[in-house]
Tab-separated table of N, CA and C in Angstrom:
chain	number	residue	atom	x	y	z
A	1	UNK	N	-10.032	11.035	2.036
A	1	UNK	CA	-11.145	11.554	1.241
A	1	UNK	C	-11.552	10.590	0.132
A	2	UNK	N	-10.647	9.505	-0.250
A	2	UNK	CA	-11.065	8.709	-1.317
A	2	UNK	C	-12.523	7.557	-0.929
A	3	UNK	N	-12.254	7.450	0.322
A	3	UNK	CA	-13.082	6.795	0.551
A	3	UNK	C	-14.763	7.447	0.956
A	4	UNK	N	-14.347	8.799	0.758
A	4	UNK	CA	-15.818	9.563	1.051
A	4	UNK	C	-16.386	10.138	-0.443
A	5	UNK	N	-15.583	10.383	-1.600
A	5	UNK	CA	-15.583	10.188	-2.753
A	5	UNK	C	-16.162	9.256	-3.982
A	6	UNK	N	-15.889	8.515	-3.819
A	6	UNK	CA	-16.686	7.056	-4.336
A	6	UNK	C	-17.719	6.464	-3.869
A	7	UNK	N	-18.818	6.645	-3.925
A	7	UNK	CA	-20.244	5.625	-3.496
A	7	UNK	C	-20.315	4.189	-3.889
A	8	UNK	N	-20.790	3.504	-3.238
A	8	UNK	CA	-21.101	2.188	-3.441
A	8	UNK	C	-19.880	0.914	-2.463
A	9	UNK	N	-20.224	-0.246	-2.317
A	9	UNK	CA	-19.598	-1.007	-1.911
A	9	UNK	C	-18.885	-1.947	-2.701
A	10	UNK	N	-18.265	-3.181	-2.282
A	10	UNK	CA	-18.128	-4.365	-3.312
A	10	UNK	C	-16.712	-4.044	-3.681
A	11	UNK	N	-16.390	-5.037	-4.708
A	11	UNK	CA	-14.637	-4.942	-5.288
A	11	UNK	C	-14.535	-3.959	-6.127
A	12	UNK	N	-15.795	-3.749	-6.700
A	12	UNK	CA	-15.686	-2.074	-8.169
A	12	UNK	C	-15.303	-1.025	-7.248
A	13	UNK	N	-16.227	-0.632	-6.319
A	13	UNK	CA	-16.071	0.319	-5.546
A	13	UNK	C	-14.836	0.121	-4.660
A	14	UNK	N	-14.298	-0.438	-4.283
A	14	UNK	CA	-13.213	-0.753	-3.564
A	14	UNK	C	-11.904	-0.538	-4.561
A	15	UNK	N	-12.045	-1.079	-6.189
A	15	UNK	CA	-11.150	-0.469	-6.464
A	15	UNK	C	-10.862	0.852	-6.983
A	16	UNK	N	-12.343	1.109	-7.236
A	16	UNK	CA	-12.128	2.873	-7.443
A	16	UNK	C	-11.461	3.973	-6.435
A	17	UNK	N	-11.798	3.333	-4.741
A	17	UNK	CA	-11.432	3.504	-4.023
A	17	UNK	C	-10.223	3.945	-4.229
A	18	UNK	N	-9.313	3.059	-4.223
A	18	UNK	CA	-7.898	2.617	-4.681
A	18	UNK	C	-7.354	3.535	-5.569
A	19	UNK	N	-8.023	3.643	-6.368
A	19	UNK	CA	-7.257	4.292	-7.967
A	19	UNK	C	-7.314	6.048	-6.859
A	20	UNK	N	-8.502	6.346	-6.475
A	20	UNK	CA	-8.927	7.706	-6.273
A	20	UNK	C	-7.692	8.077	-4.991
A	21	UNK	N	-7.544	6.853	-3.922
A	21	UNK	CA	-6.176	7.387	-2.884
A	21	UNK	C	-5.251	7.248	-3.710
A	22	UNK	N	-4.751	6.587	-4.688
A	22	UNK	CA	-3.403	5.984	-4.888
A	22	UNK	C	-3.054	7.828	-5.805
A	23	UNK	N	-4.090	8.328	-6.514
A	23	UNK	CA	-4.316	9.670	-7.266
A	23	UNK	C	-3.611	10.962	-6.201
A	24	UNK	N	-4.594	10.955	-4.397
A	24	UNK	CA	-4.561	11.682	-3.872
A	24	UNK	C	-3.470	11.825	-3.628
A	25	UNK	N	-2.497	11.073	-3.276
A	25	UNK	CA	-1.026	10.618	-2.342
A	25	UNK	C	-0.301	11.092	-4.087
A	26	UNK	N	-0.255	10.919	-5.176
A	26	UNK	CA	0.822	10.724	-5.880
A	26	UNK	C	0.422	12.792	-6.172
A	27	UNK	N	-0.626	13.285	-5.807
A	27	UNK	CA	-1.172	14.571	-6.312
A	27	UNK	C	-0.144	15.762	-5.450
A	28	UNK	N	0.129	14.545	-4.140
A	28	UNK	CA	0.967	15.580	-3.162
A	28	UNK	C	2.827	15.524	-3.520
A	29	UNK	N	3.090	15.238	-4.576
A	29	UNK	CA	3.850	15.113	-5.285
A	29	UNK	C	5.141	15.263	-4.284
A	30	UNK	N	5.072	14.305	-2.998
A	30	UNK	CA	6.022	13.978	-2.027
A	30	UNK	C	7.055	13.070	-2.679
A	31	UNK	N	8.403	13.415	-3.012
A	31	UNK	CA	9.292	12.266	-3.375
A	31	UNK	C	9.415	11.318	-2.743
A	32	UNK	N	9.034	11.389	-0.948
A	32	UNK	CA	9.633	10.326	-0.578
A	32	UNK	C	8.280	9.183	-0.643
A	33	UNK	N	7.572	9.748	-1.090
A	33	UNK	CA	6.409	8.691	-0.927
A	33	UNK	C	6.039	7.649	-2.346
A	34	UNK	N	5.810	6.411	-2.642
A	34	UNK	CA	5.370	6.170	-3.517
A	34	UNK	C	4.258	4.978	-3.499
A	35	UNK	N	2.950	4.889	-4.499
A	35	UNK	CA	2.504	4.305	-4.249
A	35	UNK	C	1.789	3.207	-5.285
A	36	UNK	N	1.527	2.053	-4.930
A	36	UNK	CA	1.110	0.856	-5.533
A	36	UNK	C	2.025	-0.020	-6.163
A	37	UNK	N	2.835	-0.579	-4.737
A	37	UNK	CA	4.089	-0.611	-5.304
A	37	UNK	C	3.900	-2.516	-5.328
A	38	UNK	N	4.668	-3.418	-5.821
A	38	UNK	CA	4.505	-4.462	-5.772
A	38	UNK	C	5.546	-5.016	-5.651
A	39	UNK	N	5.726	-6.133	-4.774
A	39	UNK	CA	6.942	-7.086	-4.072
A	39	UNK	C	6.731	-8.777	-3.967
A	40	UNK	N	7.387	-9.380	-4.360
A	40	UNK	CA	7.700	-10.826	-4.212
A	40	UNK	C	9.107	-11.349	-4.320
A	41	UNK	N	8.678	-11.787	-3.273
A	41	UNK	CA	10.039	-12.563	-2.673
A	41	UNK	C	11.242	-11.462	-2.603
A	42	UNK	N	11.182	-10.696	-1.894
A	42	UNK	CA	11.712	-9.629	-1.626
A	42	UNK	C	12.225	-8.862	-2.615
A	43	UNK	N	11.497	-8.891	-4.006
A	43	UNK	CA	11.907	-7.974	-5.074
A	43	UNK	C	10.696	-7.234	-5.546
A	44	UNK	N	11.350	-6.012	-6.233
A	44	UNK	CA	10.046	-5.342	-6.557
A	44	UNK	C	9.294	-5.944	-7.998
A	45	UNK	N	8.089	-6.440	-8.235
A	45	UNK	CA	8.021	-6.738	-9.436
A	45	UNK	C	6.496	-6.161	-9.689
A	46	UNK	N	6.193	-6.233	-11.397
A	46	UNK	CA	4.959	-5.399	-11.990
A	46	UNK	C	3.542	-5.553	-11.199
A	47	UNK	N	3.432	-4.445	-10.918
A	47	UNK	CA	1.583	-4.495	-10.672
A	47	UNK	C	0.655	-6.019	-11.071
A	48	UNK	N	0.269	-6.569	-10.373
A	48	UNK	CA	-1.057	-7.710	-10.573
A	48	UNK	C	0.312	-8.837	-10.922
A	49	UNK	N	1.581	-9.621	-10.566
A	49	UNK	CA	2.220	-10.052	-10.649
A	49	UNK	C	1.379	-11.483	-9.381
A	50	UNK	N	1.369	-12.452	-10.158
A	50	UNK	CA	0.854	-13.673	-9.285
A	50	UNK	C	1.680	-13.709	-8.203
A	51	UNK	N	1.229	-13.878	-6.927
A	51	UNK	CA	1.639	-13.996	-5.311
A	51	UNK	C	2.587	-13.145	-4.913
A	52	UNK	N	2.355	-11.963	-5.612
A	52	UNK	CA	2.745	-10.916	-5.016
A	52	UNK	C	2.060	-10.324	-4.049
A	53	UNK	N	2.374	-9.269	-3.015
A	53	UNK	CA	1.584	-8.098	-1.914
A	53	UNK	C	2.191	-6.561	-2.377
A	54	UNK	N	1.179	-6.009	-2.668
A	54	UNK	CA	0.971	-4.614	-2.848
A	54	UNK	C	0.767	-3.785	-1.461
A	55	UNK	N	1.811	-3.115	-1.727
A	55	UNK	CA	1.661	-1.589	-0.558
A	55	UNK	C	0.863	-0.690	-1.479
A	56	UNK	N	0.010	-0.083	-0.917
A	56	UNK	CA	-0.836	0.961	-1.210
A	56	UNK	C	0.408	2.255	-0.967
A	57	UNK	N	0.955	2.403	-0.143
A	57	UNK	CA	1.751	3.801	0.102
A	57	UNK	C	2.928	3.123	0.469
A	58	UNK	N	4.171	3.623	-0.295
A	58	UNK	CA	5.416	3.419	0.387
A	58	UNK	C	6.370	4.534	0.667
A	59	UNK	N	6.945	5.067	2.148
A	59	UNK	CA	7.780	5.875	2.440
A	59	UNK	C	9.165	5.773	2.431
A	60	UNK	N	9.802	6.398	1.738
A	60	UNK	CA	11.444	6.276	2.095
A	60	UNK	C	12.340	7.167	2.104
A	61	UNK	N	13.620	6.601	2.671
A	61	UNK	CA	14.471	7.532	2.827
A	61	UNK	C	14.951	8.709	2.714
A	62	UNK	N	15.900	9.643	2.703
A	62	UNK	CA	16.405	10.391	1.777
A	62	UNK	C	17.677	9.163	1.079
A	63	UNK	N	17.541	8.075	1.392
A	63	UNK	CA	18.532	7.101	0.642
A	63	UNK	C	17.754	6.135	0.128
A	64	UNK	N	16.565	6.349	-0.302
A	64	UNK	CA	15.865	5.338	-0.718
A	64	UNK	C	15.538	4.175	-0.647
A	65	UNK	N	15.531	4.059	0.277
A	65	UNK	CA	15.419	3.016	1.457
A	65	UNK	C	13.935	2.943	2.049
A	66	UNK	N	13.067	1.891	1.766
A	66	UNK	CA	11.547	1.797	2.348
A	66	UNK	C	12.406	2.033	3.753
A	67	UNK	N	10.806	3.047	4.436
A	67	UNK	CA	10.961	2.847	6.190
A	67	UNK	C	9.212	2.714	6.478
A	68	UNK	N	8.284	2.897	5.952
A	68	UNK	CA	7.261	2.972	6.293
A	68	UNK	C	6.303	2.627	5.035
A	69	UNK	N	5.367	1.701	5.951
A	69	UNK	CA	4.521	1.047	4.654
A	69	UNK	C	3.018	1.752	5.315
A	70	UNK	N	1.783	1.941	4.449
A	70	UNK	CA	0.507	2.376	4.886
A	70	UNK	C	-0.550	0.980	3.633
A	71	UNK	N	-1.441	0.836	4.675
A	71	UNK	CA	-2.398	-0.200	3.463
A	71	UNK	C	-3.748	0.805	3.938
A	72	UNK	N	-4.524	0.784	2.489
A	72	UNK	CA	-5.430	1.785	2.269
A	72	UNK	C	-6.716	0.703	2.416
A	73	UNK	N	-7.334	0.728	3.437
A	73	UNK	CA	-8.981	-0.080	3.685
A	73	UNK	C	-9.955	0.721	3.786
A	74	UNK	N	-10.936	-0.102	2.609
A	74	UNK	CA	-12.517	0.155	2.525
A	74	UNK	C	-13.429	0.059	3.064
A	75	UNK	N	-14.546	0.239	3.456
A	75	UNK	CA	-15.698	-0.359	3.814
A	75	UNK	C	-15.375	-1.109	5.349
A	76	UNK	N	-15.852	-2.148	5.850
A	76	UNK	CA	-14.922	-2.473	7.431
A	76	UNK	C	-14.221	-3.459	7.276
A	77	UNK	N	-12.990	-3.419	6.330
A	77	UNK	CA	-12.056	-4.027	5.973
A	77	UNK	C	-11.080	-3.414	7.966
A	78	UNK	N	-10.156	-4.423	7.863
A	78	UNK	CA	-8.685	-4.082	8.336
A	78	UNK	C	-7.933	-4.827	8.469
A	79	UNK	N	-6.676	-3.773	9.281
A	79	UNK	CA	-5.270	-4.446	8.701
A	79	UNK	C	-4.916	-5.199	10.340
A	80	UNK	N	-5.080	-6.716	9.572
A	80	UNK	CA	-4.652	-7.523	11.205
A	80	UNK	C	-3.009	-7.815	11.000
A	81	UNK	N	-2.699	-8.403	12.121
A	81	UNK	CA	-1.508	-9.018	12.927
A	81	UNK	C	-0.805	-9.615	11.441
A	82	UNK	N	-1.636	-10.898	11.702
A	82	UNK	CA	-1.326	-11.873	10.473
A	82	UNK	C	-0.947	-11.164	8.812
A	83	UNK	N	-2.257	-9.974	8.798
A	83	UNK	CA	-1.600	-9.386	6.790
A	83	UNK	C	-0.297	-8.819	7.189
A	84	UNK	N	0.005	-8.167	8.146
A	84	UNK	CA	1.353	-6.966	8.325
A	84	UNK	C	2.279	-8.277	8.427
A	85	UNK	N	2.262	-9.351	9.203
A	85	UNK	CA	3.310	-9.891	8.471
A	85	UNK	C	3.283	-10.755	7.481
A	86	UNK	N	2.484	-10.657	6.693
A	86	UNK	CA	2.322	-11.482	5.348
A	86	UNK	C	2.815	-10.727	4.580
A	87	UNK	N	2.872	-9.297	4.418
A	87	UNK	CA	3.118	-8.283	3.992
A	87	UNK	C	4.722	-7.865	4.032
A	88	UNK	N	4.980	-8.234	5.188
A	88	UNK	CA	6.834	-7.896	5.628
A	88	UNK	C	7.386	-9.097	5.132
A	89	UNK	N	6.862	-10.788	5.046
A	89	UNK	CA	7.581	-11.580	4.418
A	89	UNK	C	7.760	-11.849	3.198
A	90	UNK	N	6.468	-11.395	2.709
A	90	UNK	CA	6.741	-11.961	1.075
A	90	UNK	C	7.708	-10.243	0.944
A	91	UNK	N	7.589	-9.324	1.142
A	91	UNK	CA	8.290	-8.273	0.827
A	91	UNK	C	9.826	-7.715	1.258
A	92	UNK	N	9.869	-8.866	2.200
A	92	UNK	CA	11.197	-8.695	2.963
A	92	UNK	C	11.806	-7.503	3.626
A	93	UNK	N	10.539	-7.096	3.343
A	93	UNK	CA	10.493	-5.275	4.220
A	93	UNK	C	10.137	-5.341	5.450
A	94	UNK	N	10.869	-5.598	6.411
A	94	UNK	CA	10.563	-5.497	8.236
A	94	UNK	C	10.397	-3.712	8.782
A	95	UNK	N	9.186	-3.088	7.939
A	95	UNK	CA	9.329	-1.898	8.114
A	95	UNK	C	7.904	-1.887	8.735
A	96	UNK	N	7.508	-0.737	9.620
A	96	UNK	CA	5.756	-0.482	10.519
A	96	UNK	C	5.180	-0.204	9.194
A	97	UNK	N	3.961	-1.117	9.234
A	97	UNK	CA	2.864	-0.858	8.249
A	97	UNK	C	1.338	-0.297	8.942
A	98	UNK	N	1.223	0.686	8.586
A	98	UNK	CA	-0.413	1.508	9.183
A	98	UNK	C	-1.172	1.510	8.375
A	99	UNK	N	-2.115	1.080	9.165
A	99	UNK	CA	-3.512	1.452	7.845
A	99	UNK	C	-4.294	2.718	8.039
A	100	UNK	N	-4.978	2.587	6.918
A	100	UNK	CA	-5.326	4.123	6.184
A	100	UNK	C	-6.793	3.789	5.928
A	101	UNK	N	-7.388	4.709	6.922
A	101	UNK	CA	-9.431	4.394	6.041
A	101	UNK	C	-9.874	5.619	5.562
């Protein structure tokens, strides 16, 4: 729904996008889920952290353990071959990543 929510195109709208799913997912107040999470070099580090990759949604365990990653696309964005594993290396997370429109 975030993406039917927000009008307009471009990076503003794309990140309102963003803010409005990252809202919906944290609203369903699922423990195992968390989201806008940030990773480099297989550690977790702060939001907007240089050459880092952001998961939009992260699932885990009941041991807290990532098992499932989701990336949230705008407009006719998607999620190829090449980002999912750009995504599993810099994050060192070899976990299925789905995208979300």
């Amino acid at each position: 729904t975030a993406n039917s929510k927000i009008t307009g195109t471009g990076p503003v709208a794309g990140t309102q996008k963003h803010t409005a799913f990252a809202t919906e997912v944290n609203a369903l107040a699922n423990k195992s889920l968390a989201t806008e999470i940030s990773y480099k070099n297989g550690e977790i580090v702060p939001y907007g952290t240089k050459g880092s990759i952001r998961f939009d949604v992260l699932q885990y365990n009941p041991q807290g353990v990532p098992i499932a990653a989701w990336d949230f696309k705008t407009g006719s964005a998607t999620l190829t071959a090449t980002r999912i594993e750009q995504m599993q290396t810099k994050s060192g997370l070899y976990i299925p990543i789905y995208v979300i429109k």
